[in-house]
Amino acid sequence: DTGVSQDPRHKITKRGQNVTFRCDPISEHNRLYWYRQTLGQGPEFLTYFQNEAQLEKSRLLSDRFSAERPKGSFSTLEIQRTEQGDSAMYLCASSPADSGANVLTFGAGSRLTVL
Amino acid sequence: AQSVTQPDIHITVSEGASLELRCNYSYGATPYLFWYVQSPGQGLQLLLKYFSGDTLVQGIKGFEAEFKRSQSSFNLRKPSVHWSDAAEYFCAVVDLYGGATNKLIFGTGTLLAVQP
């Protein structure tokens, strides 16, 4: 297993365009998280999946954001009508579901730049 | 709500010197605490974690951290810093008030620079 994979690593887009990021978690992990990290800040929680069910969404996740995990394996995060304020690193993490002491394994992130 | 505070935004140490990065948390019960490190343009790598038991925990790369309930602190230490330790360090706590999500709440990070 190669850990958590994210694609693409970098995306530059023009304001108003749609972008989609993909995350492949560690295969035996059924918990999956998306975080956003802006410059000089710590990661901020966006949304959480347990298997294919999206169980929590942050208020940071506006209507332009949608996340899916259709078969409980990989996940996608789509941003519609991108704005310059969406420029950030989008981090995916996964963990096994066996305890409250939640050890997250992070991917390398997808960096979005909106021009 | 739970929170994590890292008072130092930026720290510079000389190679070979000792290091202590501060972390304070806000949580009523025994927290689950973590330190992660992030190199430029990379994701986060787990250094160490505290769940219960011995309050001094050892991690990778020669790092250790001490949980002090009386001070609500979980400071990260290393006796001798190497140039490759230059990175950003994040303290985090599990949000045990958030139901089954158990998401991590992160501090704002401390950027470590190492002088030759």
Coordinates of N, CA and C in Angstrom, one line a residue:
Chain A
D1 N 0.8 -1.2 0.0 CA 0.0 0.0 0.0 C 0.9 1.2 0.0
T2 N 0.5 2.2 -0.9 CA 1.4 3.4 -1.0 C 0.9 4.6 -0.2
G3 N -0.1 4.4 0.7 CA -0.6 5.5 1.5 C -1.7 6.2 0.8
V4 N -2.0 7.4 1.2 CA -3.1 8.2 0.6 C -2.6 9.0 -0.6
S5 N -3.3 8.8 -1.7 CA -2.9 9.4 -3.0 C -3.9 10.5 -3.4
Q6 N -3.4 11.6 -3.8 CA -4.2 12.7 -4.3 C -3.8 13.2 -5.7
D7 N -4.8 13.5 -6.5 CA -4.6 13.9 -7.8 C -5.6 15.0 -8.3
P8 N -5.2 16.0 -9.0 CA -3.8 16.4 -9.3 C -3.0 17.0 -8.1
R9 N -1.8 17.1 -8.2 CA -1.0 17.7 -7.1 C -1.1 19.2 -7.2
H10 N -1.2 19.7 -8.4 CA -1.3 21.2 -8.6 C -2.4 21.4 -9.7
K11 N -3.2 22.5 -9.5 CA -4.2 22.9 -10.5 C -4.3 24.4 -10.5
I12 N -4.1 24.9 -11.7 CA -4.3 26.4 -11.9 C -5.5 26.5 -12.8
T13 N -6.4 27.4 -12.4 CA -7.6 27.6 -13.1 C -8.0 29.0 -13.1
K14 N -8.9 29.4 -14.0 CA -9.4 30.7 -14.0 C -10.7 30.8 -13.2
R15 N -10.9 31.9 -12.6 CA -12.1 32.2 -11.8 C -13.3 31.8 -12.7
G16 N -14.2 31.1 -12.0 CA -15.5 30.7 -12.7 C -15.5 29.3 -13.2
Q17 N -14.3 28.7 -13.3 CA -14.2 27.3 -13.8 C -14.5 26.3 -12.7
N18 N -14.8 25.1 -13.1 CA -15.0 24.0 -12.1 C -13.7 23.2 -12.0
V19 N -13.4 22.7 -10.9 CA -12.3 21.8 -10.7 C -12.7 20.6 -9.8
T20 N -12.0 19.5 -10.0 CA -12.3 18.3 -9.3 C -11.0 17.7 -8.8
F21 N -11.0 17.3 -7.5 CA -9.8 16.6 -7.0 C -10.2 15.2 -6.6
R22 N -9.2 14.3 -6.7 CA -9.5 12.9 -6.3 C -8.6 12.5 -5.2
C23 N -9.1 11.7 -4.3 CA -8.4 11.1 -3.2 C -8.6 9.6 -3.2
D24 N -7.5 8.9 -3.2 CA -7.5 7.4 -3.0 C -6.9 7.1 -1.6
P25 N -7.8 6.7 -0.6 CA -7.3 6.5 0.7 C -6.6 5.1 0.8
I26 N -6.0 4.9 2.0 CA -5.5 3.5 2.3 C -6.6 2.5 2.2
S27 N -6.4 1.4 1.6 CA -7.5 0.5 1.2 C -8.3 0.0 2.3
E28 N -7.7 -0.2 3.5 CA -8.6 -0.8 4.6 C -9.2 0.3 5.5
H29 N -8.9 1.6 5.1 CA -9.5 2.7 5.9 C -10.9 3.0 5.4
N30 N -11.9 3.0 6.3 CA -13.2 3.4 5.9 C -13.6 4.8 6.3
R31 N -12.7 5.5 7.0 CA -12.9 6.9 7.3 C -12.1 7.8 6.4
L32 N -12.7 8.8 5.8 CA -12.1 9.7 4.9 C -12.4 11.1 5.2
Y33 N -11.4 12.0 5.2 CA -11.6 13.4 5.6 C -11.0 14.3 4.5
W34 N -11.7 15.4 4.2 CA -11.1 16.5 3.4 C -10.9 17.7 4.3
Y35 N -9.7 18.3 4.2 CA -9.3 19.5 4.9 C -8.9 20.5 3.8
R36 N -8.9 21.8 4.2 CA -8.4 22.9 3.4 C -7.3 23.6 4.2
Q37 N -6.3 24.0 3.6 CA -5.2 24.7 4.3 C -4.8 25.9 3.4
T38 N -4.9 27.1 4.0 CA -4.5 28.3 3.4 C -3.1 28.7 4.0
L39 N -2.5 29.6 3.3 CA -1.1 30.0 3.6 C -1.0 30.5 5.1
G40 N -0.1 29.9 5.8 CA 0.1 30.4 7.2 C -0.9 29.9 8.2
Q41 N -1.8 29.0 7.8 CA -2.8 28.4 8.6 C -2.7 26.9 8.8
G42 N -3.3 26.4 9.8 CA -3.4 25.0 10.0 C -4.5 24.4 9.1
P43 N -4.6 23.1 8.9 CA -5.7 22.5 8.1 C -7.0 22.7 8.8
E44 N -8.0 23.0 8.0 CA -9.4 23.2 8.5 C -10.3 22.1 7.9
F45 N -11.1 21.5 8.8 CA -11.9 20.4 8.4 C -13.0 20.9 7.4
L46 N -13.2 20.1 6.3 CA -14.3 20.4 5.4 C -15.4 19.4 5.5
T47 N -15.0 18.1 5.4 CA -16.1 17.1 5.3 C -15.5 15.7 5.7
Y48 N -16.4 14.8 6.1 CA -16.1 13.5 6.6 C -17.0 12.4 6.0
F49 N -16.4 11.3 5.5 CA -17.1 10.2 5.1 C -16.8 8.9 5.9
Q50 N -17.8 8.2 6.2 CA -17.6 6.8 6.8 C -18.1 5.9 5.7
N51 N -17.3 5.1 5.1 CA -17.6 4.3 3.9 C -18.2 5.3 2.9
E52 N -19.3 5.1 2.3 CA -19.8 5.9 1.3 C -20.7 7.1 1.9
A53 N -21.0 7.1 3.1 CA -21.9 8.1 3.7 C -21.1 9.3 4.2
Q54 N -21.6 10.4 3.7 CA -21.0 11.7 4.1 C -21.7 12.1 5.4
L55 N -21.0 12.1 6.5 CA -21.7 12.2 7.8 C -21.5 13.6 8.4
E56 N -20.6 14.4 7.9 CA -20.5 15.8 8.4 C -19.9 16.7 7.4
K57 N -20.4 17.9 7.3 CA -19.9 18.9 6.5 C -19.7 20.2 7.3
S58 N -18.6 20.8 7.1 CA -18.3 22.0 7.8 C -19.1 23.2 7.1
R59 N -19.2 24.2 7.9 CA -19.8 25.4 7.4 C -18.9 26.1 6.3
L60 N -17.7 25.7 6.3 CA -16.7 26.2 5.3 C -17.1 25.7 3.9
L61 N -17.8 24.6 3.9 CA -18.2 23.9 2.6 C -19.4 24.6 2.1
S62 N -19.2 25.6 1.2 CA -20.3 26.3 0.6 C -21.1 25.4 -0.4
D63 N -22.2 26.0 -0.9 CA -23.0 25.3 -1.9 C -22.2 25.0 -3.2
R64 N -21.1 25.7 -3.4 CA -20.3 25.4 -4.6 C -19.4 24.2 -4.5
F65 N -19.3 23.7 -3.3 CA -18.4 22.5 -3.0 C -19.3 21.3 -2.9
S66 N -18.9 20.2 -3.5 CA -19.5 18.9 -3.3 C -18.5 17.8 -3.2
A67 N -18.7 16.9 -2.3 CA -17.8 15.8 -2.2 C -18.6 14.5 -2.3
E68 N -18.0 13.5 -2.8 CA -18.6 12.2 -3.0 C -17.6 11.1 -2.7
R69 N -18.2 9.9 -2.3 CA -17.3 8.7 -2.1 C -18.3 7.6 -2.5
P70 N -18.5 7.4 -3.8 CA -19.6 6.6 -4.2 C -19.5 5.1 -3.9
K71 N -18.4 4.5 -3.8 CA -18.3 3.1 -3.5 C -17.5 2.9 -2.2
G72 N -17.4 3.9 -1.4 CA -16.7 3.8 -0.1 C -15.2 3.6 -0.3
S73 N -14.7 3.9 -1.5 CA -13.3 3.8 -1.7 C -12.7 5.2 -2.0
F74 N -12.5 5.5 -3.3 CA -11.9 6.8 -3.6 C -13.0 7.9 -3.3
S75 N -12.5 9.1 -3.2 CA -13.4 10.3 -3.0 C -13.1 11.4 -4.0
T76 N -14.1 12.2 -4.4 CA -13.8 13.4 -5.2 C -14.4 14.6 -4.5
L77 N -13.7 15.7 -4.7 CA -14.1 17.0 -4.1 C -14.2 17.9 -5.3
E78 N -15.4 18.4 -5.6 CA -15.6 19.3 -6.8 C -15.9 20.7 -6.3
I79 N -15.3 21.7 -6.9 CA -15.6 23.1 -6.6 C -16.1 23.7 -7.9
Q80 N -17.3 24.2 -7.8 CA -17.9 24.8 -9.0 C -17.7 26.3 -8.9
R81 N -17.6 27.0 -10.1 CA -17.5 28.4 -10.2 C -16.5 28.9 -9.2
T82 N -15.3 28.5 -9.4 CA -14.2 28.8 -8.5 C -14.0 30.3 -8.3
E83 N -13.6 30.7 -7.1 CA -13.3 32.1 -6.8 C -11.9 32.1 -6.3
Q84 N -11.3 33.3 -6.3 CA -9.9 33.5 -5.9 C -9.7 33.0 -4.4
G85 N -10.7 33.2 -3.6 CA -10.7 32.8 -2.2 C -10.6 31.3 -2.0
D86 N -10.8 30.5 -3.1 CA -10.7 29.1 -3.0 C -9.3 28.6 -3.2
S87 N -8.4 29.5 -3.5 CA -7.0 29.1 -3.6 C -6.5 28.6 -2.3
A88 N -6.0 27.4 -2.3 CA -5.6 26.7 -1.0 C -5.0 25.4 -1.4
M89 N -4.5 24.7 -0.4 CA -4.1 23.3 -0.5 C -5.3 22.5 0.1
Y90 N -5.7 21.5 -0.7 CA -6.8 20.6 -0.3 C -6.2 19.3 0.1
L91 N -6.3 18.9 1.3 CA -5.7 17.7 1.9 C -6.8 16.6 2.1
C92 N -6.4 15.4 1.8 CA -7.3 14.3 2.1 C -6.6 13.4 3.1
A93 N -7.3 12.8 4.0 CA -6.8 11.9 5.0 C -7.7 10.8 5.2
S94 N -7.1 9.7 5.7 CA -8.0 8.5 6.0 C -7.5 7.9 7.3
S95 N -8.4 7.1 7.9 CA -8.1 6.4 9.1 C -9.0 5.2 9.2
P96 N -8.6 4.2 10.0 CA -9.5 3.1 10.3 C -10.5 3.5 11.3
A97 N -11.6 2.8 11.3 CA -12.8 3.2 12.1 C -12.9 2.6 13.5
D98 N -11.7 2.1 14.0 CA -11.9 1.3 15.2 C -11.8 2.0 16.5
S99 N -11.5 3.3 16.5 CA -11.4 3.9 17.8 C -11.6 5.4 17.7
G100 N -11.8 6.0 18.9 CA -12.0 7.5 18.9 C -10.6 8.1 18.9
A101 N -9.6 7.4 19.2 CA -8.2 8.0 19.1 C -7.8 7.9 17.6
N102 N -8.2 8.9 16.9 CA -8.2 8.8 15.4 C -6.9 9.2 14.8
V103 N -6.1 8.3 14.3 CA -4.8 8.6 13.7 C -5.0 8.7 12.2
L104 N -4.9 9.9 11.7 CA -5.1 10.2 10.3 C -3.8 10.1 9.6
T105 N -3.9 9.5 8.4 CA -2.8 9.5 7.4 C -3.2 10.4 6.3
F106 N -2.3 11.4 6.1 CA -2.6 12.4 5.1 C -2.0 12.1 3.7
G107 N -2.6 12.6 2.7 CA -2.0 12.6 1.4 C -1.1 13.9 1.2
A108 N -0.5 14.0 0.1 CA 0.4 15.1 -0.2 C -0.3 16.4 -0.5
G109 N -1.6 16.3 -0.8 CA -2.4 17.5 -1.0 C -2.5 17.8 -2.5
S110 N -3.6 18.6 -2.8 CA -3.8 19.1 -4.1 C -3.8 20.7 -4.0
R111 N -2.8 21.3 -4.6 CA -2.8 22.8 -4.5 C -3.6 23.4 -5.6
L112 N -4.5 24.3 -5.2 CA -5.3 25.0 -6.2 C -5.0 26.5 -6.2
T113 N -4.8 27.0 -7.4 CA -4.5 28.4 -7.6 C -5.6 28.9 -8.6
V114 N -6.4 29.9 -8.1 CA -7.5 30.4 -8.9 C -7.0 31.8 -9.4
L115 N -6.9 32.0 -10.7 CA -6.5 33.3 -11.2 C -7.6 34.3 -11.5
Chain B
A1 N -16.1 25.1 22.6 CA -15.5 24.2 21.6 C -14.0 24.0 21.9
Q2 N -13.6 22.9 21.4 CA -12.2 22.6 21.6 C -11.3 23.5 20.7
S3 N -10.1 23.8 21.2 CA -9.2 24.6 20.4 C -7.7 24.2 20.7
V4 N -6.9 24.5 19.8 CA -5.4 24.3 20.0 C -4.7 25.6 19.7
T5 N -3.8 26.0 20.6 CA -3.1 27.2 20.4 C -1.6 26.9 20.3
Q6 N -1.0 27.4 19.2 CA 0.5 27.4 19.1 C 1.0 28.8 19.1
P7 N 1.5 29.2 20.3 CA 1.8 30.7 20.4 C 2.9 31.2 19.5
D8 N 3.8 30.3 19.1 CA 5.0 30.8 18.3 C 4.7 30.5 16.8
I9 N 4.7 31.6 16.1 CA 4.4 31.5 14.6 C 5.7 31.0 13.9
H10 N 6.8 31.5 14.4 CA 8.1 31.3 13.7 C 9.2 31.2 14.7
I11 N 10.0 30.1 14.6 CA 11.1 29.9 15.5 C 12.4 29.6 14.7
T12 N 13.5 30.2 15.1 CA 14.8 29.9 14.4 C 15.7 29.4 15.5
V13 N 16.3 28.2 15.2 CA 17.3 27.7 16.1 C 18.6 27.3 15.3
S14 N 19.7 27.2 16.0 CA 20.9 26.8 15.3 C 21.0 25.3 15.3
E15 N 21.6 24.8 14.2 CA 21.8 23.3 14.1 C 22.5 22.8 15.3
G16 N 22.0 21.7 15.9 CA 22.7 21.1 17.1 C 22.1 21.6 18.4
A17 N 21.3 22.7 18.3 CA 20.7 23.3 19.5 C 19.4 22.5 19.9
S18 N 19.0 22.7 21.1 CA 17.7 22.0 21.5 C 16.5 22.8 21.0
L19 N 15.4 22.1 21.0 CA 14.2 22.8 20.4 C 13.0 22.4 21.4
E20 N 12.1 23.4 21.6 CA 10.9 23.2 22.2 C 9.8 24.0 21.5
L21 N 8.8 23.3 21.0 CA 7.6 24.0 20.4 C 6.4 23.9 21.3
R22 N 5.8 25.0 21.5 CA 4.7 25.0 22.5 C 3.3 24.7 21.8
C23 N 2.5 24.0 22.6 CA 1.1 23.7 22.2 C 0.2 23.8 23.5
N24 N -0.8 24.5 23.4 CA -1.8 24.5 24.5 C -3.2 24.1 23.9
Y25 N -3.9 23.3 24.7 CA -5.2 22.9 24.2 C -6.3 23.3 25.1
S26 N -7.5 23.3 24.6 CA -8.7 23.6 25.4 C -9.6 22.4 25.3
Y27 N -9.8 21.6 26.4 CA -10.6 20.5 26.4 C -10.9 20.0 27.8
G28 N -12.1 19.7 28.2 CA -12.4 19.4 29.5 C -11.8 18.0 30.1
A29 N -11.9 17.0 29.2 CA -11.4 15.7 29.6 C -10.0 15.4 29.1
T30 N -9.6 14.2 29.2 CA -8.3 13.8 28.7 C -8.3 13.9 27.2
P31 N -7.5 14.7 26.6 CA -7.6 14.8 25.1 C -6.7 13.8 24.4
Y32 N -7.0 13.6 23.2 CA -6.1 12.8 22.3 C -5.3 13.8 21.5
L33 N -4.0 13.8 21.6 CA -3.2 14.9 21.1 C -2.1 14.4 20.1
F34 N -1.8 15.2 19.1 CA -0.9 14.8 18.1 C 0.0 16.0 17.7
W35 N 1.2 15.6 17.2 CA 2.1 16.5 16.5 C 2.3 16.0 15.1
Y36 N 2.1 16.9 14.1 CA 2.4 16.5 12.7 C 3.4 17.5 12.2
V37 N 4.2 17.1 11.2 CA 5.2 17.9 10.5 C 4.8 18.0 9.1
Q38 N 5.0 19.2 8.5 CA 4.8 19.4 7.1 C 6.0 20.1 6.4
S39 N 6.6 19.4 5.5 CA 7.6 20.0 4.7 C 7.0 20.8 3.6
P40 N 7.7 21.8 3.0 CA 7.1 22.6 2.0 C 6.5 21.9 0.8
G41 N 5.2 22.2 0.5 CA 4.5 21.6 -0.6 C 4.1 20.2 -0.3
Q42 N 4.2 19.7 0.9 CA 3.9 18.3 1.2 C 2.7 18.2 2.1
G43 N 2.2 17.0 2.3 CA 1.2 16.7 3.2 C 1.8 16.6 4.6
L44 N 1.0 16.2 5.6 CA 1.4 16.1 7.0 C 1.8 14.7 7.4
Q45 N 2.9 14.7 8.1 CA 3.4 13.4 8.6 C 3.3 13.4 10.1
L46 N 2.8 12.3 10.6 CA 2.6 12.1 12.0 C 4.0 11.9 12.7
L47 N 4.2 12.8 13.7 CA 5.5 12.7 14.5 C 5.2 11.8 15.8
L48 N 4.1 12.1 16.5 CA 3.8 11.3 17.7 C 2.4 11.6 18.1
K49 N 1.9 10.8 19.1 CA 0.6 11.0 19.6 C 0.5 10.6 21.1
Y50 N -0.5 11.2 21.7 CA -0.7 10.9 23.1 C -2.2 10.6 23.3
F51 N -2.5 9.4 23.8 CA -3.8 9.0 24.1 C -4.1 8.9 25.6
S52 N -3.1 8.2 26.3 CA -3.3 8.0 27.8 C -2.0 7.4 28.2
G53 N -1.9 7.3 29.6 CA -0.7 6.6 30.1 C 0.5 7.5 30.3
D54 N 1.7 7.0 30.0 CA 2.9 7.8 30.2 C 2.8 9.2 29.6
T55 N 3.0 10.2 30.3 CA 2.9 11.5 29.8 C 4.0 12.0 28.9
L56 N 5.1 11.3 28.9 CA 6.2 11.6 28.0 C 6.2 10.6 26.8
V57 N 5.9 11.0 25.6 CA 5.8 10.1 24.5 C 6.9 10.4 23.5
Q58 N 7.4 9.3 22.9 CA 8.5 9.3 22.0 C 7.9 9.2 20.6
G59 N 8.5 9.9 19.7 CA 8.0 9.9 18.3 C 9.2 9.5 17.3
I60 N 8.9 9.8 16.1 CA 9.9 9.5 15.1 C 10.9 10.7 15.0
K61 N 12.0 10.5 14.3 CA 13.0 11.5 14.1 C 13.6 12.1 15.3
G62 N 13.5 11.4 16.4 CA 14.1 11.9 17.7 C 13.3 12.9 18.5
F63 N 12.1 13.0 18.1 CA 11.2 14.0 18.8 C 10.5 13.3 20.0
E64 N 10.2 14.1 21.0 CA 9.4 13.7 22.1 C 8.4 14.8 22.5
A65 N 7.4 14.4 23.2 CA 6.4 15.5 23.7 C 6.0 15.1 25.1
E66 N 5.7 16.1 25.9 CA 5.2 15.8 27.2 C 3.8 16.4 27.5
F67 N 2.9 15.6 27.9 CA 1.6 16.0 28.2 C 1.5 16.5 29.7
K68 N 1.1 17.8 29.9 CA 1.0 18.3 31.2 C -0.4 18.8 31.4
R69 N -1.2 18.0 32.1 CA -2.6 18.3 32.3 C -2.8 19.7 33.0
S70 N -1.9 19.9 34.0 CA -2.1 21.1 34.9 C -1.9 22.4 34.1
Q71 N -1.1 22.2 33.0 CA -0.8 23.4 32.1 C -1.6 23.4 30.8
S72 N -2.4 22.3 30.6 CA -3.1 22.1 29.3 C -2.1 22.3 28.2
S73 N -0.9 21.6 28.3 CA 0.1 21.7 27.3 C 0.6 20.4 26.8
F74 N 1.1 20.4 25.6 CA 1.7 19.2 24.9 C 2.8 19.7 24.1
N75 N 3.9 20.1 24.7 CA 5.0 20.7 24.0 C 5.9 19.7 23.4
L76 N 6.4 20.0 22.2 CA 7.3 19.1 21.4 C 8.7 19.5 21.6
R77 N 9.6 18.5 21.8 CA 11.0 18.8 22.1 C 11.9 17.9 21.2
K78 N 13.1 18.4 21.0 CA 14.2 17.6 20.4 C 15.5 18.1 21.0
P79 N 16.3 17.2 21.5 CA 17.5 17.7 22.1 C 18.6 18.3 21.2
S80 N 18.6 17.9 19.9 CA 19.6 18.4 19.0 C 19.0 18.5 17.6
V81 N 18.8 19.7 17.1 CA 18.1 19.9 15.8 C 19.0 19.7 14.7
H82 N 18.5 19.0 13.6 CA 19.3 18.9 12.4 C 18.7 19.8 11.3
W83 N 19.5 20.1 10.3 CA 19.0 21.0 9.3 C 17.7 20.5 8.6
S84 N 17.6 19.2 8.5 CA 16.5 18.6 7.8 C 15.2 18.7 8.7
D85 N 15.3 19.2 9.9 CA 14.1 19.4 10.7 C 13.3 20.7 10.3
A86 N 13.9 21.5 9.5 CA 13.3 22.8 9.1 C 12.0 22.4 8.3
A87 N 10.9 22.9 8.9 CA 9.5 22.5 8.4 C 8.5 23.3 9.2
E88 N 7.2 23.0 8.9 CA 6.2 23.6 9.8 C 5.6 22.4 10.6
Y89 N 5.3 22.8 11.9 CA 4.9 21.8 12.9 C 3.5 22.2 13.4
F90 N 2.6 21.2 13.4 CA 1.2 21.4 13.8 C 0.9 20.5 14.9
C91 N 0.3 21.1 15.9 CA -0.3 20.4 17.0 C -1.8 20.2 16.8
A92 N -2.4 19.1 17.2 CA -3.8 18.8 16.9 C -4.4 18.0 18.0
V93 N -5.7 18.2 18.1 CA -6.5 17.4 19.1 C -7.7 16.8 18.4
V94 N -8.1 15.6 18.9 CA -9.3 15.0 18.3 C -10.5 15.7 18.9
D95 N -11.5 16.0 18.0 CA -12.7 16.7 18.5 C -13.7 15.6 19.0
L96 N -13.6 15.3 20.3 CA -14.5 14.3 20.8 C -15.9 14.8 21.1
Y97 N -16.1 16.1 20.9 CA -17.5 16.6 21.1 C -18.3 16.5 19.8
G98 N -17.6 16.1 18.7 CA -18.2 16.2 17.4 C -18.9 14.9 16.9
G99 N -19.3 14.1 17.9 CA -20.0 12.9 17.5 C -19.1 11.8 17.0
A100 N -19.5 11.1 16.0 CA -18.7 10.0 15.4 C -17.6 10.4 14.5
T101 N -17.5 11.7 14.2 CA -16.6 12.2 13.2 C -15.1 12.0 13.7
N102 N -14.9 12.4 14.9 CA -13.6 12.3 15.5 C -12.5 13.0 14.6
K103 N -12.9 14.2 14.1 CA -12.0 14.9 13.3 C -10.9 15.6 14.1
L104 N -9.8 15.9 13.5 CA -8.7 16.6 14.2 C -8.9 18.1 14.1
I105 N -8.7 18.8 15.1 CA -8.6 20.3 15.1 C -7.2 20.7 15.3
F106 N -6.7 21.5 14.3 CA -5.3 21.9 14.3 C -5.0 23.3 14.8
G107 N -3.8 23.4 15.3 CA -3.3 24.8 15.6 C -2.9 25.4 14.3
T108 N -2.4 26.7 14.4 CA -2.0 27.4 13.3 C -0.6 27.1 12.8
G109 N 0.1 26.3 13.6 CA 1.4 25.9 13.2 C 2.6 26.8 13.6
T110 N 3.7 26.2 13.7 CA 5.0 26.9 14.0 C 6.0 26.5 12.9
L111 N 6.5 27.6 12.3 CA 7.5 27.4 11.2 C 8.8 27.4 11.8
L112 N 9.6 26.3 11.6 CA 10.9 26.2 12.2 C 12.0 26.4 11.1
A113 N 12.8 27.3 11.4 CA 14.0 27.5 10.6 C 15.3 27.1 11.3
V114 N 16.2 26.5 10.6 CA 17.4 26.0 11.3 C 18.6 26.7 10.6
Q115 N 19.4 27.3 11.5 CA 20.6 28.0 11.0 C 21.8 27.1 11.0
P116 N 22.7 27.2 10.1 CA 23.9 26.3 10.1 C 24.8 26.7 11.2

